[in-house]
């Protein structure tokens, strides 16, 4: 089953394995609640989020453009800042989340992307100054794409039309590539050095924070975006294996699987159509003694209970004897 966020909190489905955020949640509270739908059964589950400069700009625009009272807007801005800080964090994600809720996680979790693939940081002061100066000199009304063209010295049609090839910042940023500049701009917006101007169609302009950085009074460290932060196939397989490690040596587990295979062959369907592994694992761990007890196991709906309940109870009884 694949569901959207409309799949509400009222439904207590414990074996959700994957939560994907294609849009940013509005706050850490929202993120925690939404990702918390995965893995309630205690088995491994993944939370995955895509996030880029465009999301930061549009979230900030949405907030600025709404007609909520100023005070409420500031509060929402702070909540969004905390979430963006989490996105850009180079520390353990579990620690970062718990710290936000004033709790502690003992040590690194060794399960999040930052633990599995530690992120390097680099002194981005010089790059940030080039970026901010480029924003300033081009009139504080262009988006990151155009600004990066100027920094890289690309005389595109738009760059020449505005004579931005004559700016002192034209071509000064060739030590970084397109993706690296995009990362610099994203982090500058996320950290509040730049903001999207509603009246200039989301063009970037300097904030008060930018001044000390431009003047060389402060430094900034940036995260070096990894090439890929995905769990490798091998890591995923090993996590899955771990969850079932105890079960594999258990003869009852083998018997339950054999029964499932037998039913699957009879009905000419793949075994997971009878019961998912996680359901079978719960049967193994809970050892239900009756149909009522079995009905409480997640993945055992009324129809499956009627069709397969007795067959699996027989296996359990046989083992109990
Ligand atoms: Zn971690």
Coordinates of C-alpha atoms and ligand atoms in Angstrom, one line a residue:
X1 CA 0.0 0.0 0.0
X2 CA 1.2 3.5 -0.8
X3 CA -0.5 6.4 0.9
X4 CA -0.1 10.2 1.1
X5 CA 0.0 12.4 4.2
X6 CA -3.8 12.2 4.2
X7 CA -3.3 8.8 5.6
X8 CA -4.1 10.1 9.0
X9 CA -2.8 9.8 12.5
X10 CA -6.0 8.1 13.5
X11 CA -5.0 4.9 11.7
X12 CA -2.6 2.9 13.8
X13 CA -0.8 0.9 11.2
X14 CA 2.4 -0.3 12.9
X15 CA 4.3 -1.7 9.9
X16 CA 4.8 1.4 7.7
X17 CA 8.3 0.9 6.3
X18 CA 9.0 4.1 4.5
X19 CA 8.1 7.7 4.8
X20 CA 9.2 10.1 2.0
X21 CA 9.0 13.8 2.2
X22 CA 8.8 15.3 -1.3
X23 CA 7.9 18.7 0.2
X24 CA 9.3 20.1 3.4
X25 CA 7.2 19.9 6.5
X26 CA 6.6 23.2 8.2
X27 CA 8.4 22.5 11.5
X28 CA 10.4 19.9 13.4
X29 CA 7.1 19.0 15.2
X30 CA 5.5 18.2 11.8
X31 CA 8.6 16.3 10.7
X32 CA 8.7 14.2 13.8
X33 CA 5.0 13.4 13.7
X34 CA 5.0 12.5 10.0
X35 CA 8.2 10.3 10.0
X36 CA 7.0 8.8 13.3
X37 CA 4.4 6.9 11.3
X38 CA 7.2 4.5 10.1
X39 CA 8.4 1.6 12.1
X40 CA 6.0 1.6 15.0
X41 CA 6.5 -2.2 15.1
X42 CA 10.1 -1.6 16.1
X43 CA 11.5 -3.1 12.9
X44 CA 13.8 -1.1 10.6
X45 CA 12.1 1.7 8.6
X46 CA 13.4 4.5 6.5
X47 CA 12.6 8.2 6.4
X48 CA 13.8 10.0 3.3
X49 CA 13.5 13.6 2.4
X50 CA 14.4 15.6 -0.7
X51 CA 15.2 19.2 -0.2
X52 CA 16.8 22.0 -2.2
X53 CA 17.1 25.7 -2.6
X54 CA 13.7 26.0 -4.4
X55 CA 12.0 24.5 -1.3
X56 CA 13.6 27.0 1.0
X57 CA 12.7 29.9 -1.2
X58 CA 9.1 28.9 -1.6
X59 CA 8.6 28.0 2.1
X60 CA 9.9 31.5 3.0
X61 CA 7.8 33.1 0.4
X62 CA 4.7 31.3 1.5
X63 CA 5.3 32.5 5.1
X64 CA 6.0 36.1 4.1
X65 CA 3.1 36.3 1.8
X66 CA 0.4 34.9 4.2
X67 CA -1.7 37.3 6.1
X68 CA -1.2 35.8 9.5
X69 CA -0.5 38.3 12.3
X70 CA 3.2 39.4 12.6
X71 CA 3.8 37.7 15.9
X72 CA 2.5 34.4 14.7
X73 CA 4.5 34.8 11.5
X74 CA 7.7 35.2 13.5
X75 CA 7.0 32.1 15.5
X76 CA 6.4 30.1 12.3
X77 CA 9.6 31.6 10.9
X78 CA 11.5 30.3 13.9
X79 CA 10.0 26.8 13.5
X80 CA 10.9 26.7 9.9
X81 CA 14.5 27.9 10.7
X82 CA 14.8 25.0 13.2
X83 CA 13.7 22.6 10.5
X84 CA 16.2 24.1 7.9
X85 CA 18.9 23.8 10.5
X86 CA 18.1 20.2 10.9
X87 CA 18.2 19.7 7.1
X88 CA 21.7 21.3 6.9
X89 CA 23.0 19.7 10.1
X90 CA 26.2 17.6 9.9
X91 CA 25.5 16.0 13.3
X92 CA 23.6 12.8 14.1
X93 CA 20.0 13.2 13.0
X94 CA 18.6 11.4 16.0
X95 CA 20.6 13.6 18.4
X96 CA 19.5 16.7 16.5
X97 CA 15.8 15.8 16.7
X98 CA 15.9 14.8 20.4
X99 CA 17.9 17.9 21.3
X100 CA 15.2 20.0 19.7
X101 CA 12.7 18.3 22.1
X102 CA 15.1 18.9 25.0
X103 CA 16.1 15.2 25.2
X104 CA 19.4 13.5 24.8
X105 CA 20.4 10.6 22.6
X106 CA 23.4 8.7 24.1
X107 CA 26.1 8.7 21.5
X108 CA 25.6 8.7 17.7
X109 CA 22.9 6.5 16.3
X110 CA 25.0 4.9 13.6
X111 CA 21.8 4.6 11.5
X112 CA 21.1 8.1 10.0
X113 CA 22.7 9.4 6.8
X114 CA 25.1 11.7 8.7
X115 CA 26.3 8.8 10.9
X116 CA 26.7 6.3 8.0
X117 CA 28.3 8.9 5.7
X118 CA 29.9 11.6 7.8
X119 CA 29.6 15.0 6.2
X120 CA 32.7 17.2 5.8
X121 CA 32.5 20.9 6.4
X122 CA 34.6 23.5 4.7
X123 CA 35.5 27.1 5.3
X124 CA 33.0 28.8 3.0
X125 CA 33.8 32.3 4.0
X126 CA 35.4 33.3 0.7
X127 CA 32.8 31.6 -1.4
X128 CA 30.0 33.2 0.7
X129 CA 31.5 36.6 0.2
X130 CA 31.7 36.1 -3.6
X131 CA 28.1 35.0 -3.6
X132 CA 26.8 37.9 -1.5
X133 CA 28.8 40.4 -3.4
X134 CA 27.4 39.0 -6.6
X135 CA 23.9 39.4 -5.3
X136 CA 24.6 43.0 -4.3
X137 CA 26.3 44.1 -7.5
X138 CA 23.6 42.6 -9.8
X139 CA 20.9 44.6 -8.0
X140 CA 19.5 42.1 -5.5
X141 CA 16.7 40.9 -7.8
X142 CA 18.0 37.7 -9.5
X143 CA 17.6 34.0 -8.7
X144 CA 20.5 31.6 -7.9
X145 CA 20.7 30.2 -11.4
X146 CA 21.5 33.6 -12.9
X147 CA 23.9 34.5 -10.1
X148 CA 25.8 31.2 -10.6
X149 CA 26.1 32.0 -14.3
X150 CA 27.8 35.3 -13.4
X151 CA 30.1 33.7 -10.9
X152 CA 31.1 31.0 -13.3
X153 CA 31.6 33.6 -16.1
X154 CA 28.9 32.2 -18.4
X155 CA 27.9 34.9 -20.9
X156 CA 24.3 33.7 -21.3
X157 CA 21.7 35.7 -23.1
X158 CA 20.4 37.0 -19.9
X159 CA 23.8 37.8 -18.5
X160 CA 24.7 39.9 -21.5
X161 CA 21.3 41.5 -21.7
X162 CA 21.8 43.0 -18.2
X163 CA 25.6 43.6 -18.9
X164 CA 26.4 41.4 -16.0
X165 CA 29.5 40.2 -17.8
X166 CA 31.0 43.6 -17.0
X167 CA 30.5 43.1 -13.2
X168 CA 33.6 42.6 -11.1
X169 CA 32.1 39.3 -9.9
X170 CA 31.8 38.0 -13.4
X171 CA 33.8 34.7 -13.6
X172 CA 35.4 35.0 -10.1
X173 CA 33.9 31.8 -8.9
X174 CA 35.4 29.2 -11.2
X175 CA 37.1 27.3 -8.4
X176 CA 33.6 25.8 -7.6
X177 CA 31.3 24.1 -10.0
X178 CA 27.6 24.6 -10.6
X179 CA 26.4 22.1 -8.0
X180 CA 28.8 23.5 -5.4
X181 CA 27.6 27.0 -5.9
X182 CA 24.0 25.8 -5.8
X183 CA 24.9 24.3 -2.4
X184 CA 26.5 27.5 -1.2
X185 CA 23.4 29.6 -2.1
X186 CA 21.0 27.0 -0.5
X187 CA 22.9 27.2 2.7
X188 CA 23.1 31.0 2.7
X189 CA 19.3 31.2 2.3
X190 CA 18.7 28.5 4.9
X191 CA 20.9 30.3 7.4
X192 CA 19.2 33.6 6.7
X193 CA 22.0 35.5 4.9
X194 CA 19.9 35.8 1.8
X195 CA 16.1 36.0 1.5
X196 CA 13.7 35.7 -1.4
X197 CA 12.2 39.0 -2.5
X198 CA 8.4 38.6 -3.0
X199 CA 8.2 41.6 -5.3
X200 CA 11.1 40.5 -7.5
X201 CA 9.6 37.1 -8.2
X202 CA 11.7 35.3 -5.6
X203 CA 15.0 37.1 -6.5
X204 CA 17.6 36.9 -3.8
X205 CA 18.5 39.9 -1.6
X206 CA 20.8 40.5 1.3
X207 CA 19.6 40.4 4.9
X208 CA 21.1 42.3 7.9
X209 CA 23.0 39.2 8.7
X210 CA 25.0 39.4 5.4
X211 CA 26.8 42.7 6.3
X212 CA 29.3 41.4 8.8
X213 CA 30.1 38.4 6.5
X214 CA 30.6 40.7 3.5
X215 CA 32.8 43.0 5.6
X216 CA 35.0 40.1 6.7
X217 CA 34.0 40.4 10.3
X218 CA 32.7 36.8 10.6
X219 CA 33.4 33.4 9.0
X220 CA 31.1 30.7 7.8
X221 CA 31.5 27.0 7.7
X222 CA 29.4 25.1 5.1
X223 CA 28.5 21.4 4.7
X224 CA 30.1 19.7 1.8
X225 CA 27.1 17.9 0.2
X226 CA 27.9 14.3 -0.3
X227 CA 27.7 12.8 -3.8
X228 CA 25.0 10.4 -2.6
X229 CA 23.6 10.0 0.9
X230 CA 21.5 6.9 0.1
X231 CA 21.9 3.8 2.0
X232 CA 23.7 1.3 -0.2
X233 CA 21.9 -1.9 -1.2
X234 CA 24.3 -3.8 1.0
X235 CA 23.6 -1.7 4.1
X236 CA 19.9 -2.0 3.5
X237 CA 20.2 -5.8 3.2
X238 CA 22.2 -6.1 6.3
X239 CA 19.7 -4.1 8.4
X240 CA 16.9 -6.3 7.1
X241 CA 19.0 -9.4 7.9
X242 CA 19.6 -8.2 11.4
X243 CA 15.9 -7.9 12.1
X244 CA 15.3 -11.5 11.0
X245 CA 18.6 -12.8 12.4
X246 CA 17.1 -14.3 15.5
X247 CA 14.2 -15.8 13.6
X248 CA 16.3 -17.6 11.0
X249 CA 17.7 -20.1 13.5
X250 CA 14.2 -20.8 15.0
X251 CA 12.6 -24.0 13.8
X252 CA 9.2 -22.5 14.4
X253 CA 10.0 -19.7 12.0
X254 CA 11.0 -22.2 9.4
X255 CA 7.8 -24.1 10.0
X256 CA 5.7 -20.9 9.6
X257 CA 7.5 -20.1 6.4
X258 CA 6.9 -23.6 5.1
X259 CA 3.2 -23.3 5.8
X260 CA 3.1 -19.9 4.0
X261 CA 4.9 -21.4 1.0
X262 CA 2.5 -24.3 1.0
X263 CA -0.5 -22.0 0.9
X264 CA 1.1 -19.8 -1.7
X265 CA 1.7 -22.7 -4.0
X266 CA -1.9 -24.0 -3.6
X267 CA -3.2 -20.6 -4.5
X268 CA -0.5 -19.8 -7.1
X269 CA 0.4 -16.5 -5.5
X270 CA 3.7 -15.1 -4.1
X271 CA 4.2 -15.9 -0.4
X272 CA 4.0 -12.3 0.7
X273 CA 0.4 -12.2 -0.5
X274 CA -0.4 -14.7 2.2
X275 CA 1.4 -12.8 4.9
X276 CA 4.3 -10.3 4.8
X277 CA 7.5 -11.2 6.6
X278 CA 6.9 -8.7 9.3
X279 CA 3.4 -10.3 10.0
X280 CA 4.9 -13.7 10.1
X281 CA 7.6 -12.4 12.5
X282 CA 5.0 -11.0 14.7
X283 CA 3.2 -14.4 14.7
X284 CA 6.4 -16.0 15.7
X285 CA 7.1 -13.5 18.5
X286 CA 3.5 -13.3 19.8
X287 CA 2.6 -17.0 19.4
X288 CA -1.2 -16.3 19.3
X289 CA -3.2 -19.2 20.9
X290 CA -6.6 -18.4 19.3
X291 CA -8.1 -16.7 16.3
X292 CA -9.0 -13.7 18.5
X293 CA -5.4 -13.3 19.6
X294 CA -4.2 -13.7 16.0
X295 CA -6.6 -11.0 14.8
X296 CA -4.6 -8.5 16.9
X297 CA -1.5 -9.1 14.8
X298 CA -0.9 -6.3 12.2
X299 CA -1.3 -7.6 8.7
X300 CA -4.0 -10.1 9.7
X301 CA -7.3 -8.6 8.6
X302 CA -10.7 -10.3 8.8
X303 CA -10.4 -12.0 5.4
X304 CA -6.9 -13.4 6.0
X305 CA -7.9 -14.5 9.5
X306 CA -10.7 -16.6 8.1
X307 CA -8.7 -18.0 5.2
X308 CA -5.3 -18.7 6.9
X309 CA -5.9 -18.4 10.7
X310 CA -6.5 -22.0 11.4
X311 CA -3.7 -23.3 9.3
X312 CA -1.1 -21.1 11.1
X313 CA -2.7 -21.9 14.6
X314 CA -2.2 -25.6 13.8
X315 CA 1.5 -25.0 13.2
X316 CA 1.8 -23.1 16.5
X317 CA -0.1 -25.8 18.4
X318 CA 2.0 -28.5 17.0
X319 CA 5.1 -26.7 18.2
X320 CA 3.6 -26.0 21.6
X321 CA 3.1 -29.8 22.0
Ligands
LIG1 ZN1 22.9 9.3 13.6

